[in-house]
Amino acid sequence: MLVLKKLNHKDFESTQALQLVKCLLEETLKQDDLELANLTQTPSIIVFEAAKVGNSQFLAELICCYPDLIYQFDDDGHSIFDIAVLHRYVDVFNLIYEIDLTGEFVATCEDKVQLNNMLHLAAKLPHPSRISIISGEALQMQLELLWFKEIEKIVQPSFREKKNSNGETPQELFTQDHKELLKSGEQWIKDTANSCMLVATVITTIIFATLFSVPDGNSSDKGIPIHLKETWFQVFAISDAIILSFSSISILMFLSILTSRYTESDFLESLPFKLMVGLSTILVSIVTMMVAFSTIILLAYHDRLNYATMLTTVVAYVPATLYVMLQYPLLGDIFCSTYYSRFLFKPSKPMF
């Protein structure tokens, strides 16, 4: 008897919908005059529809009552886990790890029409509505690669090179179906890198020129800055050093992106990591640049500060703040896609 690991969905268990499902299933199971085949035939239609919309909690409840449902297939020869892979529903797919299916069941299934195994299904491009759940073609390509690599781990080694009825291996099918997405991802990441590199270059140029024009100049006798011993000048000098270093790192990262080979594997970690580092360093440079600007104002007008100078300082922060606010969501998306996605598939120890 297959035993499903108890799932921790407190919010779902408290809903009236789940309570209704439980009651209906319990009443169905009480009908002793029905044969087991009839018991599993009715919910099998429901389970495939639930898999297509990604209702993992509903599926978990059904499988608990009808364990044999996982061995049933639709008209195309797909199990609920095949459907989960086709439609990219992580929660449904993770039920595999709640059940002991990664060996003998999943690894040997093929559909009836094209003889596609699960790795072939992972190689197919999903519906646009499913792939667009994450913004940016490069990050979409990264997610597709994560799916393919995850399925590759659980299928039998021979299935990784097995051809379908069209004579295509899973890798060949993946390359063919994702050809346009790869081109779009390349163009998207190039456009992003070009735009950010322009900003980083401007910042580096301005700060490099600032290093040779310190506030109030140098003393005539020794040639050292007049405000050298003042705290605000030290803050200014440190800020300039940070800006120059981080903006230079940004330029190097974006240049590395622009000169990349743009192979499929580059979209998995290399390109997102470089873009994330480039965006992070340029944001640090902009924030630090505003700190340096504020110290210049304080050094130049420390003895005659008024509302005009304070207003000028505040207004100068507006463009930098807008840029940070506009770019921060992209940085957050890249970070989540690159590092949080490592925990997207959560294997767990099955219970027997």
mmCIF file of C-alpha atoms in Angstrom:
data_model
loop_
_atom_site.group_PDB
_atom_site.id
_atom_site.type_symbol
_atom_site.label_atom_id
_atom_site.label_comp_id
_atom_site.label_asym_id
_atom_site.label_seq_id
_atom_site.Cartn_x
_atom_site.Cartn_y
_atom_site.Cartn_z
ATOM 1 C CA MET A 1 0.000 0.000 0.000
ATOM 2 C CA LEU A 2 1.324 3.428 -0.987
ATOM 3 C CA VAL A 3 1.455 5.893 1.862
ATOM 4 C CA LEU A 4 1.616 9.640 1.243
ATOM 5 C CA LYS A 5 3.611 11.787 3.573
ATOM 6 C CA LYS A 6 1.411 14.129 5.563
ATOM 7 C CA LEU A 7 1.574 17.581 4.028
ATOM 8 C CA ASN A 8 1.610 20.680 6.175
ATOM 9 C CA HIS A 9 -1.020 22.964 4.610
ATOM 10 C CA LYS A 10 -2.836 24.494 7.562
ATOM 11 C CA ASP A 11 -4.398 27.242 5.519
ATOM 12 C CA PHE A 12 -5.813 24.804 3.003
ATOM 13 C CA GLU A 13 -7.060 22.307 5.574
ATOM 14 C CA SER A 14 -9.085 25.012 7.240
ATOM 15 C CA THR A 15 -11.050 25.858 4.090
ATOM 16 C CA GLN A 16 -14.591 24.674 3.587
ATOM 17 C CA ALA A 17 -13.708 23.399 0.117
ATOM 18 C CA LEU A 18 -11.269 20.825 1.440
ATOM 19 C CA GLN A 19 -13.667 19.754 4.162
ATOM 20 C CA LEU A 20 -16.305 19.200 1.503
ATOM 21 C CA VAL A 21 -13.882 17.121 -0.580
ATOM 22 C CA LYS A 22 -13.027 14.990 2.427
ATOM 23 C CA CYS A 23 -16.687 14.373 3.188
ATOM 24 C CA LEU A 24 -17.468 13.420 -0.396
ATOM 25 C CA LEU A 25 -14.526 11.028 -0.568
ATOM 26 C CA GLU A 26 -15.452 9.425 2.737
ATOM 27 C CA GLU A 27 -19.015 8.888 1.558
ATOM 28 C CA THR A 28 -17.750 7.415 -1.699
ATOM 29 C CA LEU A 29 -15.480 4.988 0.119
ATOM 30 C CA LYS A 30 -18.398 3.835 2.282
ATOM 31 C CA GLN A 31 -20.233 2.501 -0.753
ATOM 32 C CA ASP A 32 -19.242 -1.119 -0.309
ATOM 33 C CA ASP A 33 -21.335 -2.264 -3.254
ATOM 34 C CA LEU A 34 -19.057 -0.496 -5.735
ATOM 35 C CA GLU A 35 -16.068 -2.305 -7.113
ATOM 36 C CA LEU A 36 -12.574 -0.945 -6.693
ATOM 37 C CA ALA A 37 -12.352 -0.185 -10.401
ATOM 38 C CA ASN A 38 -15.393 2.058 -10.191
ATOM 39 C CA LEU A 39 -13.976 3.740 -7.136
ATOM 40 C CA THR A 40 -10.858 4.753 -9.008
ATOM 41 C CA GLN A 41 -12.492 5.559 -12.336
ATOM 42 C CA THR A 42 -14.535 8.544 -11.176
ATOM 43 C CA PRO A 43 -11.795 10.483 -9.388
ATOM 44 C CA SER A 44 -9.305 9.724 -12.171
ATOM 45 C CA ILE A 45 -11.030 12.304 -14.372
ATOM 46 C CA ILE A 46 -10.879 14.822 -11.563
ATOM 47 C CA VAL A 47 -7.238 14.141 -10.788
ATOM 48 C CA PHE A 48 -6.052 14.898 -14.329
ATOM 49 C CA GLU A 49 -7.987 18.151 -14.363
ATOM 50 C CA ALA A 50 -6.536 19.079 -10.971
ATOM 51 C CA ALA A 51 -3.032 18.343 -12.258
ATOM 52 C CA LYS A 52 -3.585 20.615 -15.279
ATOM 53 C CA VAL A 53 -4.412 23.576 -13.041
ATOM 54 C CA GLY A 54 -1.758 22.770 -10.439
ATOM 55 C CA ASN A 55 -4.032 22.029 -7.480
ATOM 56 C CA SER A 56 -1.463 20.062 -5.495
ATOM 57 C CA GLN A 57 -3.331 20.071 -2.185
ATOM 58 C CA PHE A 58 -6.469 18.675 -3.768
ATOM 59 C CA LEU A 59 -4.369 16.008 -5.507
ATOM 60 C CA ALA A 60 -2.681 15.058 -2.248
ATOM 61 C CA GLU A 61 -6.069 14.482 -0.631
ATOM 62 C CA LEU A 62 -7.306 12.425 -3.569
ATOM 63 C CA ILE A 63 -4.181 10.270 -3.665
ATOM 64 C CA CYS A 64 -4.465 9.607 0.057
ATOM 65 C CA CYS A 65 -7.932 8.133 -0.563
ATOM 66 C CA TYR A 66 -7.153 6.564 -3.942
ATOM 67 C CA PRO A 67 -3.472 5.544 -4.039
ATOM 68 C CA ASP A 68 -3.928 3.701 -7.323
ATOM 69 C CA LEU A 69 -4.629 6.992 -9.117
ATOM 70 C CA ILE A 70 -0.932 7.621 -9.536
ATOM 71 C CA TYR A 71 -0.730 4.559 -11.773
ATOM 72 C CA GLN A 72 -3.444 5.782 -14.127
ATOM 73 C CA PHE A 73 -2.874 7.636 -17.388
ATOM 74 C CA ASP A 74 -4.930 9.970 -19.538
ATOM 75 C CA ASP A 75 -5.697 9.441 -23.219
ATOM 76 C CA ASP A 76 -2.214 10.650 -24.188
ATOM 77 C CA GLY A 77 -0.537 8.219 -21.837
ATOM 78 C CA HIS A 78 0.436 10.887 -19.286
ATOM 79 C CA SER A 79 0.356 10.463 -15.543
ATOM 80 C CA ILE A 80 -0.402 13.361 -13.215
ATOM 81 C CA PHE A 81 3.348 13.901 -12.804
ATOM 82 C CA ASP A 82 3.851 14.037 -16.563
ATOM 83 C CA ILE A 83 1.138 16.692 -16.687
ATOM 84 C CA ALA A 84 2.860 18.581 -13.861
ATOM 85 C CA VAL A 85 6.090 18.649 -15.860
ATOM 86 C CA LEU A 86 4.344 19.684 -19.076
ATOM 87 C CA HIS A 87 2.596 22.591 -17.344
ATOM 88 C CA ARG A 88 5.487 23.371 -14.969
ATOM 89 C CA TYR A 89 3.612 22.982 -11.672
ATOM 90 C CA VAL A 90 6.266 22.584 -9.005
ATOM 91 C CA ASP A 91 3.906 21.756 -6.135
ATOM 92 C CA VAL A 92 2.324 18.894 -8.055
ATOM 93 C CA PHE A 93 5.689 17.581 -9.182
ATOM 94 C CA ASN A 94 7.045 17.665 -5.635
ATOM 95 C CA LEU A 95 4.446 15.068 -4.693
ATOM 96 C CA ILE A 96 6.836 12.615 -6.359
ATOM 97 C CA TYR A 97 9.187 13.149 -3.439
ATOM 98 C CA GLU A 98 6.365 12.627 -0.978
ATOM 99 C CA ILE A 99 5.798 9.224 -2.567
ATOM 100 C CA ASP A 100 8.380 6.573 -3.370
ATOM 101 C CA LEU A 101 8.115 6.985 -7.145
ATOM 102 C CA THR A 102 11.461 8.308 -8.285
ATOM 103 C CA GLY A 103 12.793 4.886 -9.145
ATOM 104 C CA GLU A 104 10.584 2.255 -10.685
ATOM 105 C CA PHE A 105 7.563 4.292 -11.774
ATOM 106 C CA VAL A 106 8.566 7.724 -13.075
ATOM 107 C CA ALA A 107 11.754 6.590 -14.768
ATOM 108 C CA THR A 108 10.028 4.011 -16.999
ATOM 109 C CA CYS A 109 6.948 5.891 -18.251
ATOM 110 C CA GLU A 110 6.509 6.877 -21.892
ATOM 111 C CA ASP A 111 3.479 8.343 -23.634
ATOM 112 C CA LYS A 112 1.580 6.473 -26.342
ATOM 113 C CA VAL A 113 1.891 8.833 -29.283
ATOM 114 C CA GLN A 114 5.488 10.068 -29.521
ATOM 115 C CA LEU A 115 7.193 7.755 -27.006
ATOM 116 C CA ASN A 116 8.268 10.732 -24.924
ATOM 117 C CA ASN A 117 9.557 9.999 -21.451
ATOM 118 C CA MET A 118 9.394 12.560 -18.665
ATOM 119 C CA LEU A 119 12.688 14.145 -19.707
ATOM 120 C CA HIS A 120 11.282 14.713 -23.195
ATOM 121 C CA LEU A 121 8.291 16.442 -21.608
ATOM 122 C CA ALA A 122 10.601 18.657 -19.581
ATOM 123 C CA ALA A 123 12.407 19.541 -22.816
ATOM 124 C CA LYS A 124 9.219 20.873 -24.400
ATOM 125 C CA LEU A 125 8.452 24.582 -24.201
ATOM 126 C CA PRO A 126 5.362 25.069 -22.000
ATOM 127 C CA HIS A 127 2.406 27.302 -22.735
ATOM 128 C CA PRO A 128 3.257 31.036 -22.741
ATOM 129 C CA SER A 129 0.976 31.587 -19.752
ATOM 130 C CA ARG A 130 3.150 29.259 -17.685
ATOM 131 C CA ILE A 131 6.536 30.480 -18.849
ATOM 132 C CA SER A 132 5.592 34.125 -18.317
ATOM 133 C CA ILE A 133 5.144 33.669 -14.563
ATOM 134 C CA ILE A 134 8.679 35.049 -14.302
ATOM 135 C CA SER A 135 9.747 38.247 -16.052
ATOM 136 C CA GLY A 136 12.695 38.436 -18.413
ATOM 137 C CA GLU A 137 13.504 35.938 -21.130
ATOM 138 C CA ALA A 138 16.908 35.157 -19.628
ATOM 139 C CA LEU A 139 15.339 34.217 -16.291
ATOM 140 C CA GLN A 140 12.663 32.205 -18.111
ATOM 141 C CA MET A 141 15.421 30.281 -19.857
ATOM 142 C CA GLN A 142 17.101 29.727 -16.503
ATOM 143 C CA LEU A 143 13.896 28.271 -15.039
ATOM 144 C CA GLU A 144 13.485 25.955 -18.010
ATOM 145 C CA LEU A 145 17.020 24.685 -17.516
ATOM 146 C CA LEU A 146 16.327 24.089 -13.822
ATOM 147 C CA TRP A 147 13.313 21.946 -14.719
ATOM 148 C CA PHE A 148 15.304 19.965 -17.271
ATOM 149 C CA LYS A 149 18.200 19.353 -14.876
ATOM 150 C CA GLU A 150 15.841 18.271 -12.090
ATOM 151 C CA ILE A 151 14.010 15.717 -14.251
ATOM 152 C CA GLU A 152 17.359 14.503 -15.550
ATOM 153 C CA LYS A 153 18.276 13.492 -11.997
ATOM 154 C CA ILE A 154 15.320 11.174 -11.471
ATOM 155 C CA VAL A 155 14.975 9.381 -14.816
ATOM 156 C CA GLN A 156 16.999 6.308 -15.632
ATOM 157 C CA PRO A 157 20.382 7.064 -17.248
ATOM 158 C CA SER A 158 19.370 5.268 -20.451
ATOM 159 C CA PHE A 159 16.357 7.560 -20.818
ATOM 160 C CA ARG A 160 18.581 10.638 -21.023
ATOM 161 C CA GLU A 161 19.749 9.616 -24.475
ATOM 162 C CA LYS A 162 16.658 7.695 -25.571
ATOM 163 C CA LYS A 163 15.007 8.936 -28.753
ATOM 164 C CA ASN A 164 11.280 9.484 -29.228
ATOM 165 C CA SER A 165 9.272 8.613 -32.339
ATOM 166 C CA ASN A 166 10.713 11.684 -34.094
ATOM 167 C CA GLY A 167 14.251 10.472 -33.463
ATOM 168 C CA GLU A 168 15.022 13.220 -30.927
ATOM 169 C CA THR A 169 16.832 12.821 -27.640
ATOM 170 C CA PRO A 170 15.625 14.999 -24.725
ATOM 171 C CA GLN A 171 18.596 17.352 -25.124
ATOM 172 C CA GLU A 172 17.990 17.752 -28.848
ATOM 173 C CA LEU A 173 14.302 18.436 -28.227
ATOM 174 C CA PHE A 174 15.160 21.004 -25.554
ATOM 175 C CA THR A 175 17.559 22.834 -27.858
ATOM 176 C CA GLN A 176 15.045 22.846 -30.694
ATOM 177 C CA ASP A 177 12.039 23.996 -28.668
ATOM 178 C CA HIS A 178 13.983 26.658 -26.747
ATOM 179 C CA LYS A 179 15.833 28.116 -29.726
ATOM 180 C CA GLU A 180 13.722 31.282 -29.872
ATOM 181 C CA LEU A 181 13.663 31.699 -26.106
ATOM 182 C CA LEU A 182 17.473 31.440 -26.096
ATOM 183 C CA LYS A 183 17.730 34.213 -28.688
ATOM 184 C CA SER A 184 15.251 36.392 -26.810
ATOM 185 C CA GLY A 185 17.099 35.791 -23.547
ATOM 186 C CA GLU A 186 20.392 36.740 -25.179
ATOM 187 C CA GLN A 187 18.924 39.972 -26.540
ATOM 188 C CA TRP A 188 17.243 40.819 -23.222
ATOM 189 C CA ILE A 189 20.385 40.368 -21.161
ATOM 190 C CA LYS A 190 22.491 42.264 -23.733
ATOM 191 C CA ASP A 191 20.098 45.230 -23.684
ATOM 192 C CA THR A 192 20.091 45.231 -19.880
ATOM 193 C CA ALA A 193 23.892 45.021 -19.711
ATOM 194 C CA ASN A 194 24.340 47.798 -22.275
ATOM 195 C CA SER A 195 22.020 50.168 -20.425
ATOM 196 C CA CYS A 196 23.608 49.508 -17.039
ATOM 197 C CA MET A 197 27.129 49.674 -18.436
ATOM 198 C CA LEU A 198 26.420 53.161 -19.780
ATOM 199 C CA VAL A 199 25.355 54.318 -16.321
ATOM 200 C CA ALA A 200 28.383 52.705 -14.668
ATOM 201 C CA THR A 201 30.738 54.335 -17.194
ATOM 202 C CA VAL A 202 29.249 57.788 -16.559
ATOM 203 C CA ILE A 203 29.599 57.329 -12.793
ATOM 204 C CA THR A 204 33.220 56.177 -13.118
ATOM 205 C CA THR A 205 34.099 59.132 -15.351
ATOM 206 C CA ILE A 206 32.543 61.681 -12.994
ATOM 207 C CA ILE A 207 34.139 60.247 -9.872
ATOM 208 C CA PHE A 208 37.549 59.914 -11.530
ATOM 209 C CA ALA A 209 37.432 63.616 -12.384
ATOM 210 C CA THR A 210 36.275 64.459 -8.852
ATOM 211 C CA LEU A 211 39.369 62.873 -7.339
ATOM 212 C CA PHE A 212 41.503 65.644 -8.869
ATOM 213 C CA SER A 213 39.223 68.499 -7.792
ATOM 214 C CA VAL A 214 38.822 68.283 -4.030
ATOM 215 C CA PRO A 215 36.459 70.724 -2.258
ATOM 216 C CA ASP A 216 38.034 74.198 -1.714
ATOM 217 C CA GLY A 217 41.253 73.011 -3.351
ATOM 218 C CA ASN A 218 44.711 72.467 -1.844
ATOM 219 C CA SER A 219 46.843 74.613 0.387
ATOM 220 C CA SER A 220 49.393 76.806 -1.451
ATOM 221 C CA ASP A 221 52.403 75.881 0.661
ATOM 222 C CA LYS A 222 52.156 72.089 1.015
ATOM 223 C CA GLY A 223 49.698 71.223 -1.752
ATOM 224 C CA ILE A 224 47.508 69.070 0.469
ATOM 225 C CA PRO A 225 43.702 69.418 0.656
ATOM 226 C CA ILE A 226 42.539 72.191 2.940
ATOM 227 C CA HIS A 227 39.893 70.009 4.642
ATOM 228 C CA LEU A 228 42.162 66.976 4.915
ATOM 229 C CA LYS A 229 41.753 66.567 8.680
ATOM 230 C CA GLU A 230 38.006 67.179 8.760
ATOM 231 C CA THR A 231 35.676 64.217 9.248
ATOM 232 C CA TRP A 232 33.438 65.123 6.314
ATOM 233 C CA PHE A 233 36.430 65.210 3.958
ATOM 234 C CA GLN A 234 37.443 61.720 5.057
ATOM 235 C CA VAL A 235 33.902 60.540 4.384
ATOM 236 C CA PHE A 236 34.119 62.166 0.949
ATOM 237 C CA ALA A 237 37.440 60.454 0.159
ATOM 238 C CA ILE A 238 36.242 57.037 1.301
ATOM 239 C CA SER A 239 33.006 57.458 -0.667
ATOM 240 C CA ASP A 240 34.934 58.299 -3.831
ATOM 241 C CA ALA A 241 37.112 55.223 -3.409
ATOM 242 C CA ILE A 242 34.058 52.993 -2.939
ATOM 243 C CA ILE A 243 32.292 54.513 -5.939
ATOM 244 C CA LEU A 244 35.315 54.093 -8.204
ATOM 245 C CA SER A 245 35.864 50.487 -7.123
ATOM 246 C CA PHE A 246 32.251 49.354 -7.374
ATOM 247 C CA SER A 247 31.521 51.157 -10.642
ATOM 248 C CA SER A 248 34.661 49.588 -12.147
ATOM 249 C CA ILE A 249 33.455 46.157 -11.017
ATOM 250 C CA SER A 250 30.095 46.891 -12.661
ATOM 251 C CA ILE A 251 31.778 47.742 -15.949
ATOM 252 C CA LEU A 252 33.813 44.542 -15.840
ATOM 253 C CA MET A 253 30.730 42.420 -15.082
ATOM 254 C CA PHE A 254 28.662 43.955 -17.878
ATOM 255 C CA LEU A 255 31.590 43.683 -20.277
ATOM 256 C CA SER A 256 31.913 40.012 -19.368
ATOM 257 C CA ILE A 257 28.207 39.552 -20.106
ATOM 258 C CA LEU A 258 28.495 41.226 -23.511
ATOM 259 C CA THR A 259 31.428 39.010 -24.487
ATOM 260 C CA SER A 260 29.809 35.780 -23.274
ATOM 261 C CA ARG A 261 29.205 32.811 -25.594
ATOM 262 C CA TYR A 262 25.500 32.673 -24.644
ATOM 263 C CA THR A 263 25.260 28.904 -24.577
ATOM 264 C CA GLU A 264 22.364 27.185 -22.805
ATOM 265 C CA SER A 265 24.458 26.388 -19.748
ATOM 266 C CA ASP A 266 25.479 30.051 -19.383
ATOM 267 C CA PHE A 267 21.875 30.960 -18.575
ATOM 268 C CA LEU A 268 21.765 28.552 -15.648
ATOM 269 C CA GLU A 269 24.177 30.377 -13.310
ATOM 270 C CA SER A 270 26.943 32.312 -15.070
ATOM 271 C CA LEU A 271 24.960 35.079 -16.795
ATOM 272 C CA PRO A 272 22.412 35.651 -13.983
ATOM 273 C CA PHE A 273 25.231 35.804 -11.425
ATOM 274 C CA LYS A 274 27.204 38.347 -13.460
ATOM 275 C CA LEU A 275 24.104 40.456 -14.029
ATOM 276 C CA MET A 276 23.234 40.316 -10.331
ATOM 277 C CA VAL A 277 26.762 41.397 -9.318
ATOM 278 C CA GLY A 278 26.754 44.173 -11.906
ATOM 279 C CA LEU A 279 23.402 45.541 -10.763
ATOM 280 C CA SER A 280 24.335 45.274 -7.081
ATOM 281 C CA THR A 281 27.616 47.144 -7.492
ATOM 282 C CA ILE A 282 26.076 49.880 -9.609
ATOM 283 C CA LEU A 283 23.345 50.434 -7.012
ATOM 284 C CA VAL A 284 25.997 50.688 -4.299
ATOM 285 C CA SER A 285 27.881 53.178 -6.479
ATOM 286 C CA ILE A 286 24.823 55.375 -6.929
ATOM 287 C CA VAL A 287 23.947 55.391 -3.247
ATOM 288 C CA THR A 288 27.553 56.150 -2.288
ATOM 289 C CA MET A 289 27.707 58.898 -4.915
ATOM 290 C CA MET A 290 24.842 60.657 -3.171
ATOM 291 C CA VAL A 291 26.751 60.398 0.112
ATOM 292 C CA ALA A 292 29.799 61.971 -1.542
ATOM 293 C CA PHE A 293 27.653 64.758 -2.974
ATOM 294 C CA SER A 294 26.193 65.500 0.458
ATOM 295 C CA THR A 295 29.651 65.770 2.019
ATOM 296 C CA ILE A 296 30.702 68.252 -0.688
ATOM 297 C CA ILE A 297 27.707 70.434 0.172
ATOM 298 C CA LEU A 298 28.535 70.265 3.879
ATOM 299 C CA LEU A 299 32.189 71.105 3.262
ATOM 300 C CA ALA A 300 31.471 73.973 0.910
ATOM 301 C CA TYR A 301 28.571 75.533 2.835
ATOM 302 C CA HIS A 302 29.138 74.358 6.397
ATOM 303 C CA ASP A 303 29.254 77.959 7.661
ATOM 304 C CA ARG A 304 26.270 79.211 5.650
ATOM 305 C CA LEU A 305 23.764 76.372 5.366
ATOM 306 C CA ASN A 306 20.258 77.520 4.460
ATOM 307 C CA TYR A 307 17.050 76.181 3.008
ATOM 308 C CA ALA A 308 18.288 76.624 -0.560
ATOM 309 C CA THR A 309 21.358 74.443 -0.093
ATOM 310 C CA MET A 310 19.399 71.835 1.843
ATOM 311 C CA LEU A 311 16.724 71.743 -0.866
ATOM 312 C CA THR A 312 19.422 71.342 -3.524
ATOM 313 C CA THR A 313 20.804 68.354 -1.651
ATOM 314 C CA VAL A 314 17.392 66.727 -1.330
ATOM 315 C CA VAL A 315 16.519 67.286 -5.008
ATOM 316 C CA ALA A 316 19.830 65.717 -6.058
ATOM 317 C CA TYR A 317 18.758 62.496 -4.342
ATOM 318 C CA VAL A 318 15.592 62.181 -6.422
ATOM 319 C CA PRO A 319 17.112 60.811 -9.696
ATOM 320 C CA ALA A 320 19.331 58.373 -7.818
ATOM 321 C CA THR A 321 16.445 57.194 -5.650
ATOM 322 C CA LEU A 322 14.249 56.661 -8.716
ATOM 323 C CA TYR A 323 16.951 54.640 -10.445
ATOM 324 C CA VAL A 324 17.452 52.456 -7.381
ATOM 325 C CA MET A 325 13.698 51.904 -7.000
ATOM 326 C CA LEU A 326 13.316 51.009 -10.680
ATOM 327 C CA GLN A 327 16.249 48.604 -10.767
ATOM 328 C CA TYR A 328 15.765 46.981 -7.372
ATOM 329 C CA PRO A 329 12.807 44.765 -8.490
ATOM 330 C CA LEU A 330 14.954 43.395 -11.328
ATOM 331 C CA LEU A 331 17.773 42.662 -8.886
ATOM 332 C CA GLY A 332 15.309 40.929 -6.581
ATOM 333 C CA ASP A 333 13.951 38.802 -9.437
ATOM 334 C CA ILE A 334 17.448 37.729 -10.467
ATOM 335 C CA PHE A 335 18.425 36.877 -6.899
ATOM 336 C CA CYS A 336 15.280 34.815 -6.289
ATOM 337 C CA SER A 337 15.552 33.089 -9.648
ATOM 338 C CA THR A 338 19.206 32.199 -9.116
ATOM 339 C CA TYR A 339 19.348 31.232 -5.451
ATOM 340 C CA TYR A 340 15.815 30.714 -4.162
ATOM 341 C CA SER A 341 15.104 28.446 -7.147
ATOM 342 C CA ARG A 342 17.683 25.999 -5.773
ATOM 343 C CA PHE A 343 15.036 25.097 -3.203
ATOM 344 C CA LEU A 344 12.273 24.956 -5.814
ATOM 345 C CA PHE A 345 12.308 21.183 -5.869
ATOM 346 C CA LYS A 346 12.253 19.803 -2.351
ATOM 347 C CA PRO A 347 12.999 16.118 -2.027
ATOM 348 C CA SER A 348 11.786 14.683 1.223
ATOM 349 C CA LYS A 349 12.003 11.309 2.888
ATOM 350 C CA PRO A 350 8.954 9.213 2.031
ATOM 351 C CA MET A 351 6.958 7.485 4.743
ATOM 352 C CA PHE A 352 5.906 3.869 4.553
#
